[in-house]
């Protein structure tokens, strides 16, 4: 009689803290034992020479989402989660995006209907708040947080999504009341609008001008402003998809002052530059995302921020649009840069790219890799310790890596529905060849063994990270001022 449903033997385990040799015993979908000579399993995997890592937790991806200009992503919850799991990710937290006028419950129910029958790995949702009415802030948001949607994204730009500073304060105050994490897309809307109009007036409509219109100064300014709003409300934020040294420096400065400002960067800011948007004809559209890829110097800064802890998480911001009339070119064969659907795919390559160029080239160590791609994501978004680590009691979500497998990236090796990858031609070393989700061996020998709809929905807890510092500005301090009223207590 076997002790375990699954036993992974002889591998090298890495968590966010340690690297050690041990066997992993799995029963009823959870890790129940770590140790030497653990006995036998119904199913055994020999991981000699392999790395046994927590499955990745993807904290920023857009799946089966209609963009604010009405374009549907190429990936639905089946292809999106299949692509994720082949790249070593076992949990995704995509967005349920509120359209103006919709209630948050309506919004989330619609995404449940899409995800439930299709997802092959476990998933939660962040909300995107585009319409923070008093009803949304006062009733709907607290109810959603209690239901386990404990994080939401707000935008400082995009015509149909952006919140002004007053609305941002309303959202931060609601987050403070119930302990939710606020993710901020930080770019200065009017700087983008002004630059775009001037560029278009001058006949500069091609994809490359997208990068010009989304300036570093505008990203840095918005990051600074978001931090000031967070400081006034004493409510942590997470600045998503940081692309520029300027924005990163603002974040580092705030962190050095002891503020709870978290930050994320993404593969497009390590591997692409604004020059990619200058490729022939409309090809540059394949690299248009916001914020845009920038310079070699900014790339180096992002690597520095990953190594020194400025960034807590590394996400793909997978926003998949095909390079055709269903996606990037929905507005016509030669749209102006303003009309190109924003976003790049990356859900499957997120981990292999960072592993190869980060761990493989000595820029970050293996434990930091695990922290950035799994453990910190789970902690920030209320999924720890169920997800994001290898520990007794955690879900058996495990990626077994061949650290020596060398490949040159091409789209044919990927499982998304996008038809291209911006990372084609890059040589990488290391790939997760066997992937386990809640104890099920879902990927092995390049084959998927998971039914549509077998992923489970994850209601999430309120995270420690989203709790206020308790360090109130004098203006907000109840003992000295009107703080009790201002903070709604
Ligand atoms: N920018 C976003 O803010 N979201 C999706 C993709 C993108 O490029
Ligand atoms: Zn964004
Ligand atoms: Zn995004």
Short mmCIF file of C-alpha atoms and ligand atoms in Angstrom, two decimals:
data_model
loop_
_atom_site.label_atom_id
_atom_site.label_comp_id
_atom_site.label_asym_id
_atom_site.label_seq_id
_atom_site.Cartn_x
_atom_site.Cartn_y
_atom_site.Cartn_z
CA UNK A 1 0.00 0.00 0.00
CA UNK A 2 1.49 3.36 -1.03
CA UNK A 3 1.81 6.25 1.37
CA UNK A 4 1.16 8.86 -1.31
CA UNK A 5 -0.86 9.46 -4.46
CA UNK A 6 2.23 11.02 -6.00
CA UNK A 7 5.86 10.94 -4.92
CA UNK A 8 8.48 13.17 -6.55
CA UNK A 9 11.88 11.72 -5.77
CA UNK A 10 15.47 12.98 -5.84
CA UNK A 11 14.81 16.51 -7.04
CA UNK A 12 16.35 19.79 -5.89
CA UNK A 13 13.60 21.85 -4.31
CA UNK A 14 13.76 25.64 -4.27
CA UNK A 15 11.43 27.91 -2.32
CA UNK A 16 11.64 31.67 -1.87
CA UNK A 17 13.96 31.03 1.08
CA UNK A 18 15.93 27.81 0.56
CA UNK A 19 17.30 25.28 -1.90
CA UNK A 20 17.56 21.68 -0.69
CA UNK A 21 17.29 18.06 -1.78
CA UNK A 22 14.17 16.20 -0.66
CA UNK A 23 11.34 14.03 -1.89
CA UNK A 24 7.82 15.46 -2.07
CA UNK A 25 4.86 13.35 -0.98
CA UNK A 26 1.43 14.33 -2.26
CA UNK A 27 -1.96 13.13 -1.08
CA UNK A 28 -5.45 14.36 -2.03
CA UNK A 29 -3.97 17.26 -3.99
CA UNK A 30 -1.79 18.64 -1.21
CA UNK A 31 1.83 18.33 -0.18
CA UNK A 32 1.80 16.15 2.93
CA UNK A 33 5.46 15.30 3.36
CA UNK A 34 8.95 16.59 2.54
CA UNK A 35 11.88 14.41 3.45
CA UNK A 36 14.27 11.58 2.67
CA UNK A 37 13.23 8.03 1.76
CA UNK A 38 9.53 8.74 2.00
CA UNK A 39 8.33 5.30 1.00
CA UNK A 40 6.27 4.82 -2.12
CA UNK A 41 3.63 6.57 -4.19
CA UNK A 42 0.83 5.31 -6.45
CA UNK A 43 2.62 7.39 -9.06
CA UNK A 44 6.32 8.23 -8.80
CA UNK A 45 8.38 10.76 -10.71
CA UNK A 46 12.17 10.62 -10.67
CA UNK A 47 13.39 14.22 -10.61
CA UNK A 48 17.13 13.44 -10.50
CA UNK A 49 19.01 16.38 -12.05
CA UNK A 50 15.83 18.49 -12.11
CA UNK A 51 14.61 21.48 -10.12
CA UNK A 52 11.36 21.11 -8.22
CA UNK A 53 9.80 24.57 -7.94
CA UNK A 54 6.40 25.91 -6.88
CA UNK A 55 4.13 26.35 -9.87
CA UNK A 56 4.09 29.97 -10.96
CA UNK A 57 1.34 32.31 -9.82
CA UNK A 58 0.45 34.77 -12.59
CA UNK A 59 -0.80 37.96 -10.97
CA UNK A 60 -1.41 40.04 -14.08
CA UNK A 61 -3.02 38.71 -17.26
CA UNK A 62 -5.98 39.55 -19.44
CA UNK A 63 -8.00 36.53 -20.52
CA UNK A 64 -11.30 36.56 -22.41
CA UNK A 65 -11.49 40.28 -21.78
CA UNK A 66 -12.84 42.92 -24.13
CA UNK A 67 -10.52 45.93 -24.32
CA UNK A 68 -11.90 49.39 -23.63
CA UNK A 69 -12.04 49.89 -27.42
CA UNK A 70 -14.09 46.72 -27.90
CA UNK A 71 -11.48 44.16 -29.05
CA UNK A 72 -11.64 40.64 -27.57
CA UNK A 73 -8.43 38.97 -26.44
CA UNK A 74 -7.27 36.04 -28.57
CA UNK A 75 -7.10 33.72 -25.56
CA UNK A 76 -10.13 32.44 -23.73
CA UNK A 77 -9.93 30.66 -20.39
CA UNK A 78 -9.01 27.40 -22.11
CA UNK A 79 -6.16 28.52 -24.35
CA UNK A 80 -4.97 31.07 -21.79
CA UNK A 81 -4.70 28.57 -18.96
CA UNK A 82 -3.26 25.85 -21.22
CA UNK A 83 -0.53 28.25 -22.34
CA UNK A 84 0.09 29.22 -18.71
CA UNK A 85 0.50 25.65 -17.49
CA UNK A 86 2.86 24.64 -20.30
CA UNK A 87 5.06 27.51 -19.12
CA UNK A 88 5.08 26.31 -15.50
CA UNK A 89 2.28 28.49 -14.12
CA UNK A 90 -0.39 26.74 -12.04
CA UNK A 91 -2.50 29.65 -10.81
CA UNK A 92 -3.74 32.70 -12.72
CA UNK A 93 -5.44 35.86 -11.47
CA UNK A 94 -6.87 37.60 -14.54
CA UNK A 95 -9.16 40.60 -14.44
CA UNK A 96 -12.92 40.89 -14.29
CA UNK A 97 -13.25 44.24 -16.02
CA UNK A 98 -16.17 46.46 -15.08
CA UNK A 99 -17.75 48.28 -18.04
CA UNK A 100 -19.22 51.66 -17.14
CA UNK A 101 -22.76 51.26 -15.82
CA UNK A 102 -22.33 47.58 -14.87
CA UNK A 103 -22.48 46.40 -11.28
CA UNK A 104 -19.43 44.61 -9.92
CA UNK A 105 -21.45 41.47 -9.24
CA UNK A 106 -22.71 41.36 -12.83
CA UNK A 107 -19.15 41.85 -13.99
CA UNK A 108 -17.74 39.02 -11.92
CA UNK A 109 -20.58 36.62 -12.74
CA UNK A 110 -19.93 37.07 -16.45
CA UNK A 111 -16.27 36.13 -15.97
CA UNK A 112 -17.23 33.12 -13.84
CA UNK A 113 -19.40 31.90 -16.69
CA UNK A 114 -16.46 32.14 -19.08
CA UNK A 115 -13.84 30.63 -16.78
CA UNK A 116 -15.76 27.86 -15.02
CA UNK A 117 -16.20 25.50 -17.98
CA UNK A 118 -12.77 26.19 -19.52
CA UNK A 119 -9.93 26.84 -17.06
CA UNK A 120 -7.52 23.91 -16.66
CA UNK A 121 -5.71 25.38 -13.64
CA UNK A 122 -6.88 27.24 -10.55
CA UNK A 123 -7.85 30.88 -10.91
CA UNK A 124 -9.06 33.93 -9.04
CA UNK A 125 -10.08 37.36 -10.29
CA UNK A 126 -8.97 40.91 -9.67
CA UNK A 127 -11.56 43.56 -10.46
CA UNK A 128 -10.96 46.51 -12.76
CA UNK A 129 -12.89 49.47 -11.38
CA UNK A 130 -13.84 51.90 -14.14
CA UNK A 131 -17.01 53.36 -12.63
CA UNK A 132 -16.54 54.13 -8.92
CA UNK A 133 -20.03 55.42 -8.17
CA UNK A 134 -21.10 55.86 -4.53
CA UNK A 135 -23.03 52.56 -4.85
CA UNK A 136 -19.89 50.78 -6.15
CA UNK A 137 -17.62 52.26 -3.48
CA UNK A 138 -20.08 52.05 -0.59
CA UNK A 139 -21.84 48.74 -1.17
CA UNK A 140 -20.59 46.68 -4.07
CA UNK A 141 -16.87 46.80 -3.44
CA UNK A 142 -17.08 45.78 0.24
CA UNK A 143 -19.38 42.89 -0.76
CA UNK A 144 -16.94 41.71 -3.43
CA UNK A 145 -13.99 41.90 -1.04
CA UNK A 146 -15.93 39.80 1.47
CA UNK A 147 -16.61 37.31 -1.34
CA UNK A 148 -12.88 36.86 -1.93
CA UNK A 149 -12.01 39.37 -4.63
CA UNK A 150 -9.48 41.17 -2.51
CA UNK A 151 -7.62 43.21 -5.12
CA UNK A 152 -8.55 45.60 -7.87
CA UNK A 153 -6.86 47.61 -10.59
CA UNK A 154 -7.40 51.26 -11.35
CA UNK A 155 -6.15 53.19 -14.36
CA UNK A 156 -4.79 56.73 -14.42
CA UNK A 157 -5.08 56.79 -18.23
CA UNK A 158 -7.27 55.43 -21.09
CA UNK A 159 -10.37 57.46 -21.98
CA UNK A 160 -12.91 54.85 -20.84
CA UNK A 161 -11.09 53.55 -17.80
CA UNK A 162 -9.22 56.32 -16.10
CA UNK A 163 -10.03 57.63 -12.66
CA UNK A 164 -9.16 61.13 -11.56
CA UNK A 165 -7.29 61.70 -8.32
CA UNK A 166 -10.52 62.27 -6.40
CA UNK A 167 -11.88 58.92 -7.57
CA UNK A 168 -8.56 57.24 -6.78
CA UNK A 169 -8.88 58.52 -3.21
CA UNK A 170 -12.39 57.08 -3.00
CA UNK A 171 -11.09 53.68 -4.15
CA UNK A 172 -8.13 53.81 -1.76
CA UNK A 173 -10.43 54.69 1.11
CA UNK A 174 -12.68 51.71 0.28
CA UNK A 175 -9.62 49.48 0.10
CA UNK A 176 -8.45 50.75 3.46
CA UNK A 177 -11.79 50.03 5.08
CA UNK A 178 -11.80 46.38 4.02
CA UNK A 179 -8.13 45.61 3.46
CA UNK A 180 -7.88 45.20 -0.30
CA UNK A 181 -4.83 45.60 -2.55
CA UNK A 182 -5.04 48.40 -5.13
CA UNK A 183 -3.09 47.87 -8.35
CA UNK A 184 -2.35 51.08 -10.22
CA UNK A 185 -1.70 51.65 -13.91
CA UNK A 186 0.39 54.78 -13.56
CA UNK A 187 0.70 57.00 -16.63
CA UNK A 188 -0.18 60.68 -16.98
CA UNK A 189 -3.29 60.85 -19.17
CA UNK A 190 -3.00 64.42 -20.39
CA UNK A 191 0.67 64.04 -21.28
CA UNK A 192 -0.25 61.05 -23.44
CA UNK A 193 -3.22 62.89 -24.93
CA UNK A 194 -1.21 66.03 -25.73
CA UNK A 195 1.74 64.17 -27.22
CA UNK A 196 -0.54 61.89 -29.25
CA UNK A 197 -2.49 64.78 -30.74
CA UNK A 198 0.66 66.66 -31.69
CA UNK A 199 2.24 63.56 -33.20
CA UNK A 200 -0.86 62.75 -35.24
CA UNK A 201 -1.23 66.39 -36.35
CA UNK A 202 2.35 66.15 -37.63
CA UNK A 203 1.55 62.99 -39.62
CA UNK A 204 3.37 60.65 -37.22
CA UNK A 205 0.82 57.84 -37.02
CA UNK A 206 2.99 54.69 -37.26
CA UNK A 207 3.39 52.18 -34.36
CA UNK A 208 6.75 53.60 -33.28
CA UNK A 209 5.06 56.83 -32.15
CA UNK A 210 3.10 54.90 -29.56
CA UNK A 211 6.34 54.73 -27.56
CA UNK A 212 6.94 58.47 -28.02
CA UNK A 213 3.44 59.36 -26.82
CA UNK A 214 3.78 57.33 -23.60
CA UNK A 215 6.73 59.22 -22.13
CA UNK A 216 8.97 58.24 -19.24
CA UNK A 217 8.20 61.61 -17.67
CA UNK A 218 4.50 60.76 -17.74
CA UNK A 219 5.06 57.38 -16.14
CA UNK A 220 7.34 58.85 -13.47
CA UNK A 221 4.89 61.65 -12.69
CA UNK A 222 1.93 59.31 -12.37
CA UNK A 223 3.89 56.89 -10.16
CA UNK A 224 4.84 59.84 -7.93
CA UNK A 225 1.21 61.00 -7.76
CA UNK A 226 -0.13 57.51 -7.05
CA UNK A 227 2.38 57.23 -4.21
CA UNK A 228 1.24 60.58 -2.79
CA UNK A 229 -2.40 59.43 -2.89
CA UNK A 230 -1.45 56.17 -1.21
CA UNK A 231 0.50 58.09 1.44
CA UNK A 232 -2.36 60.46 2.20
CA UNK A 233 -4.76 57.53 2.65
CA UNK A 234 -2.18 55.34 4.42
CA UNK A 235 -3.17 52.55 2.07
CA UNK A 236 -0.61 50.36 0.23
CA UNK A 237 -0.63 50.18 -3.55
CA UNK A 238 1.06 48.01 -6.14
CA UNK A 239 2.32 49.88 -9.20
CA UNK A 240 1.88 47.47 -12.09
CA UNK A 241 3.96 47.02 -15.27
CA UNK A 242 6.75 49.47 -14.42
CA UNK A 243 8.81 50.12 -17.55
CA UNK A 244 11.10 53.06 -16.88
CA UNK A 245 13.99 53.84 -14.58
CA UNK A 246 12.25 57.08 -13.72
CA UNK A 247 9.11 55.37 -12.34
CA UNK A 248 11.24 52.75 -10.60
CA UNK A 249 13.27 55.46 -8.85
CA UNK A 250 10.07 57.07 -7.52
CA UNK A 251 9.02 53.71 -6.11
CA UNK A 252 12.42 53.00 -4.58
CA UNK A 253 12.45 56.41 -2.94
CA UNK A 254 9.01 55.78 -1.40
CA UNK A 255 10.06 52.33 -0.21
CA UNK A 256 13.19 53.82 1.35
CA UNK A 257 10.95 56.17 3.31
CA UNK A 258 9.16 53.14 4.70
CA UNK A 259 5.98 53.39 2.63
CA UNK A 260 4.22 50.20 1.58
CA UNK A 261 4.58 50.65 -2.17
CA UNK A 262 4.84 47.40 -4.09
CA UNK A 263 5.82 47.12 -7.72
CA UNK A 264 5.75 44.78 -10.68
CA UNK A 265 7.65 44.59 -13.92
CA UNK A 266 7.17 42.30 -16.92
CA UNK A 267 9.16 40.49 -19.64
CA UNK A 268 8.44 43.17 -22.26
CA UNK A 269 10.49 45.64 -20.21
CA UNK A 270 13.47 43.28 -20.00
CA UNK A 271 13.55 41.86 -23.52
CA UNK A 272 12.01 44.48 -25.86
CA UNK A 273 12.83 48.11 -26.58
CA UNK A 274 11.12 51.02 -28.33
CA UNK A 275 13.14 50.07 -31.44
CA UNK A 276 10.96 46.97 -31.81
CA UNK A 277 8.02 49.26 -32.54
CA UNK A 278 9.96 50.56 -35.56
CA UNK A 279 9.94 47.22 -37.36
CA UNK A 280 8.87 47.14 -41.01
CA UNK A 281 5.41 48.20 -42.06
CA UNK A 282 2.84 47.51 -39.38
CA UNK A 283 4.97 44.81 -37.67
CA UNK A 284 5.76 47.26 -34.88
CA UNK A 285 2.10 46.91 -33.79
CA UNK A 286 2.97 43.48 -32.39
CA UNK A 287 5.08 45.22 -29.73
CA UNK A 288 2.65 48.01 -28.78
CA UNK A 289 1.73 47.85 -25.13
CA UNK A 290 1.32 50.42 -22.39
CA UNK A 291 3.60 51.49 -20.92
CA UNK A 292 5.77 50.76 -23.98
CA UNK A 293 9.11 48.97 -24.07
CA UNK A 294 11.85 51.57 -23.63
CA UNK A 295 15.68 51.60 -23.85
CA UNK A 296 18.62 49.34 -23.00
CA UNK A 297 19.25 51.58 -19.99
CA UNK A 298 15.70 51.10 -18.73
CA UNK A 299 16.05 47.34 -19.23
CA UNK A 300 19.17 47.36 -17.06
CA UNK A 301 17.29 49.36 -14.43
CA UNK A 302 14.47 46.77 -14.42
CA UNK A 303 17.01 43.99 -13.85
CA UNK A 304 18.47 45.98 -10.98
CA UNK A 305 15.03 46.43 -9.46
CA UNK A 306 14.33 42.70 -9.69
CA UNK A 307 17.61 41.91 -7.96
CA UNK A 308 17.43 44.52 -5.20
CA UNK A 309 13.81 43.96 -4.17
CA UNK A 310 12.23 47.12 -5.60
CA UNK A 311 9.98 44.75 -7.54
CA UNK A 312 8.09 42.18 -5.51
CA UNK A 313 6.47 40.47 -8.45
CA UNK A 314 7.17 39.61 -12.06
CA UNK A 315 4.06 39.20 -14.22
CA UNK A 316 3.41 38.80 -17.92
CA UNK A 317 0.60 41.37 -18.39
CA UNK A 318 -0.47 38.84 -21.04
CA UNK A 319 -2.83 40.89 -23.21
CA UNK A 320 -3.10 38.71 -26.30
CA UNK A 321 -4.28 40.14 -29.61
CA UNK A 322 -3.72 38.45 -32.93
CA UNK A 323 -1.84 40.41 -35.59
CA UNK A 324 -4.93 40.59 -37.80
CA UNK A 325 -8.34 42.21 -38.09
CA UNK A 326 -9.61 40.36 -34.98
CA UNK A 327 -6.93 41.98 -32.81
CA UNK A 328 -4.11 44.42 -33.41
CA UNK A 329 -5.55 45.54 -36.75
CA UNK A 330 -9.24 45.64 -35.75
CA UNK A 331 -9.43 49.32 -36.71
CA UNK A 332 -8.13 48.64 -40.26
CA UNK A 333 -4.95 47.43 -41.98
CA UNK A 334 -2.99 50.60 -41.16
CA UNK A 335 -4.44 52.07 -37.96
CA UNK A 336 -2.80 55.01 -36.25
CA UNK A 337 -0.86 54.09 -33.12
CA UNK A 338 -3.85 55.29 -31.07
CA UNK A 339 -6.06 52.59 -32.57
CA UNK A 340 -3.80 49.57 -32.17
CA UNK A 341 -5.02 47.19 -29.45
CA UNK A 342 -2.57 47.56 -26.55
CA UNK A 343 -0.80 44.54 -25.18
CA UNK A 344 1.64 41.71 -25.79
CA UNK A 345 1.36 37.98 -25.05
CA UNK A 346 3.72 36.35 -22.56
CA UNK A 347 1.90 34.03 -20.18
CA UNK A 348 3.80 30.90 -21.27
CA UNK A 349 7.23 32.51 -21.55
CA UNK A 350 7.14 34.56 -18.34
CA UNK A 351 8.98 31.97 -16.25
CA UNK A 352 11.36 30.53 -18.88
CA UNK A 353 12.53 34.02 -19.95
CA UNK A 354 13.24 35.12 -16.39
CA UNK A 355 14.82 31.79 -15.49
CA UNK A 356 17.14 31.79 -18.49
CA UNK A 357 18.26 35.43 -18.51
CA UNK A 358 17.87 36.00 -14.77
CA UNK A 359 18.95 32.84 -12.96
CA UNK A 360 20.97 31.42 -15.86
CA UNK A 361 23.00 34.61 -16.34
CA UNK A 362 23.45 35.22 -12.60
CA UNK A 363 21.33 38.38 -12.39
CA UNK A 364 19.03 36.91 -9.72
CA UNK A 365 19.29 33.73 -7.69
CA UNK A 366 16.89 30.81 -7.83
CA UNK A 367 15.14 31.75 -4.58
CA UNK A 368 14.49 35.25 -5.78
CA UNK A 369 13.12 33.78 -9.02
CA UNK A 370 10.64 31.70 -6.99
CA UNK A 371 9.72 34.70 -4.85
CA UNK A 372 9.08 36.97 -7.85
CA UNK A 373 7.09 34.49 -9.88
CA UNK A 374 5.14 32.58 -7.24
CA UNK A 375 5.57 33.16 -3.50
CA UNK A 376 5.32 36.94 -3.39
CA UNK A 377 2.41 36.93 -5.82
CA UNK A 378 0.49 34.50 -3.62
CA UNK A 379 1.31 36.54 -0.52
CA UNK A 380 0.35 39.90 -2.01
CA UNK A 381 -2.95 38.64 -3.33
CA UNK A 382 -4.13 36.55 -0.39
CA UNK A 383 -3.37 33.06 -1.69
CA UNK A 384 -0.51 32.10 0.65
CA UNK A 385 0.28 29.53 1.89
CA UNK A 386 -2.18 27.53 -0.23
CA UNK A 387 -0.36 28.63 -3.39
CA UNK A 388 3.13 29.76 -4.33
CA UNK A 389 5.35 27.56 -2.21
CA UNK A 390 6.47 24.01 -1.53
CA UNK A 391 5.50 23.30 2.06
CA UNK A 392 3.54 20.71 3.97
CA UNK A 393 -0.13 21.66 3.70
CA UNK A 394 0.19 23.72 0.51
CA UNK A 395 -1.54 22.66 -2.69
CA UNK A 396 0.64 20.33 -4.75
CA UNK A 397 1.22 22.88 -7.53
CA UNK A 398 4.69 22.01 -8.73
CA UNK A 399 6.80 22.63 -11.83
CA UNK A 400 9.67 20.24 -12.44
CA UNK A 401 12.31 22.05 -14.48
CA UNK A 402 14.98 20.73 -16.76
CA UNK A 403 17.53 23.50 -16.16
CA UNK A 404 19.66 22.44 -19.13
CA UNK A 405 17.07 22.26 -21.91
CA UNK A 406 18.09 24.72 -24.63
CA UNK A 407 15.61 26.10 -27.14
CA UNK A 408 15.19 28.99 -29.51
CA UNK A 409 11.81 30.63 -29.04
CA UNK A 410 9.32 30.40 -31.87
CA UNK A 411 5.57 30.70 -31.76
CA UNK A 412 5.05 27.11 -32.91
CA UNK A 413 6.27 25.82 -29.53
CA UNK A 414 3.67 27.85 -27.61
CA UNK A 415 0.03 27.07 -26.81
CA UNK A 416 -1.69 30.45 -26.91
CA UNK A 417 -4.01 31.54 -29.67
CA UNK A 418 -2.10 34.66 -30.65
CA UNK A 419 -0.23 33.51 -33.76
CA UNK A 420 3.02 35.31 -32.95
CA UNK A 421 5.38 35.89 -30.07
CA UNK A 422 7.33 39.11 -29.56
CA UNK A 423 10.19 36.97 -28.20
CA UNK A 424 10.84 34.91 -31.35
CA UNK A 425 14.52 34.15 -31.93
CA UNK A 426 15.66 34.48 -28.31
CA UNK A 427 17.70 31.48 -27.12
CA UNK A 428 16.72 30.22 -23.68
CA UNK A 429 18.01 27.55 -21.34
CA UNK A 430 15.65 25.84 -18.87
CA UNK A 431 12.01 24.79 -19.18
CA UNK A 432 9.38 23.25 -16.88
CA UNK A 433 8.93 19.84 -18.48
CA UNK A 434 6.49 18.31 -15.95
CA UNK A 435 3.78 20.34 -14.24
CA UNK A 436 1.55 19.26 -11.36
CA UNK A 437 -1.65 21.08 -10.42
CA UNK A 438 -3.32 20.12 -7.12
CA UNK A 439 -1.58 16.76 -7.33
CA UNK A 440 -2.61 16.03 -10.93
CA UNK A 441 0.24 15.61 -13.42
CA UNK A 442 -1.21 17.97 -15.99
CA UNK A 443 1.78 18.40 -18.31
CA UNK A 444 4.36 15.77 -19.23
CA UNK A 445 6.09 14.73 -22.43
CA UNK A 446 4.77 17.89 -24.10
CA UNK A 447 1.22 16.65 -23.54
CA UNK A 448 -1.67 18.13 -21.59
CA UNK A 449 -3.60 15.84 -19.25
CA UNK A 450 -6.26 18.15 -17.89
CA UNK A 451 -9.93 18.43 -18.66
CA UNK A 452 -11.51 21.69 -19.66
CA UNK A 453 -13.04 23.21 -16.56
CA UNK A 454 -10.92 21.19 -14.13
CA UNK A 455 -9.37 24.35 -12.65
CA UNK A 456 -10.96 25.57 -9.45
CA UNK A 457 -12.02 29.09 -8.53
CA UNK A 458 -10.03 30.57 -5.65
CA UNK A 459 -11.73 33.05 -3.34
CA UNK A 460 -8.87 34.99 -1.78
CA UNK A 461 -8.10 36.24 1.72
CA UNK A 462 -7.19 39.78 2.60
CA UNK A 463 -3.39 39.94 2.56
CA UNK A 464 -1.03 41.27 5.18
CA UNK A 465 0.55 43.35 2.40
CA UNK A 466 -2.63 45.37 1.85
CA UNK A 467 -2.99 46.41 5.48
CA UNK A 468 -2.30 50.10 6.24
CA UNK A 469 0.97 51.00 7.92
CA UNK A 470 -0.90 52.84 10.66
CA UNK A 471 1.32 55.82 9.92
CA UNK A 472 -1.16 58.58 9.31
CA UNK A 473 -0.33 61.93 7.79
CA UNK A 474 -0.98 64.75 10.29
CA UNK A 475 -3.98 65.90 8.23
CA UNK A 476 -5.58 62.46 8.55
CA UNK A 477 -4.74 61.81 12.17
CA UNK A 478 -7.95 61.56 14.25
CA UNK A 479 -6.15 62.78 17.37
CA UNK A 480 -4.92 65.96 15.77
CA UNK A 481 -7.42 66.75 13.08
CA UNK A 482 -10.54 65.57 11.31
CA UNK A 483 -9.00 62.21 10.41
CA UNK A 484 -11.78 60.14 11.93
CA UNK A 485 -14.27 61.77 9.61
CA UNK A 486 -11.94 61.75 6.64
CA UNK A 487 -11.18 58.09 7.01
CA UNK A 488 -14.87 57.31 7.44
CA UNK A 489 -14.61 55.97 10.97
N1 LIG B 1 -1.63 47.79 -21.05
C1 LIG B 1 -2.56 47.68 -20.11
O1 LIG B 1 -2.69 48.55 -19.29
N2 LIG B 1 -3.34 46.61 -20.09
C2 LIG B 1 -3.31 45.62 -21.08
C3 LIG B 1 -2.18 45.67 -21.96
C4 LIG B 1 -1.41 46.90 -22.00
O2 LIG B 1 -0.59 47.09 -22.84
ZN1 LIG B 2 -2.29 48.50 -17.19
ZN1 LIG B 3 -2.59 44.70 -17.90
#
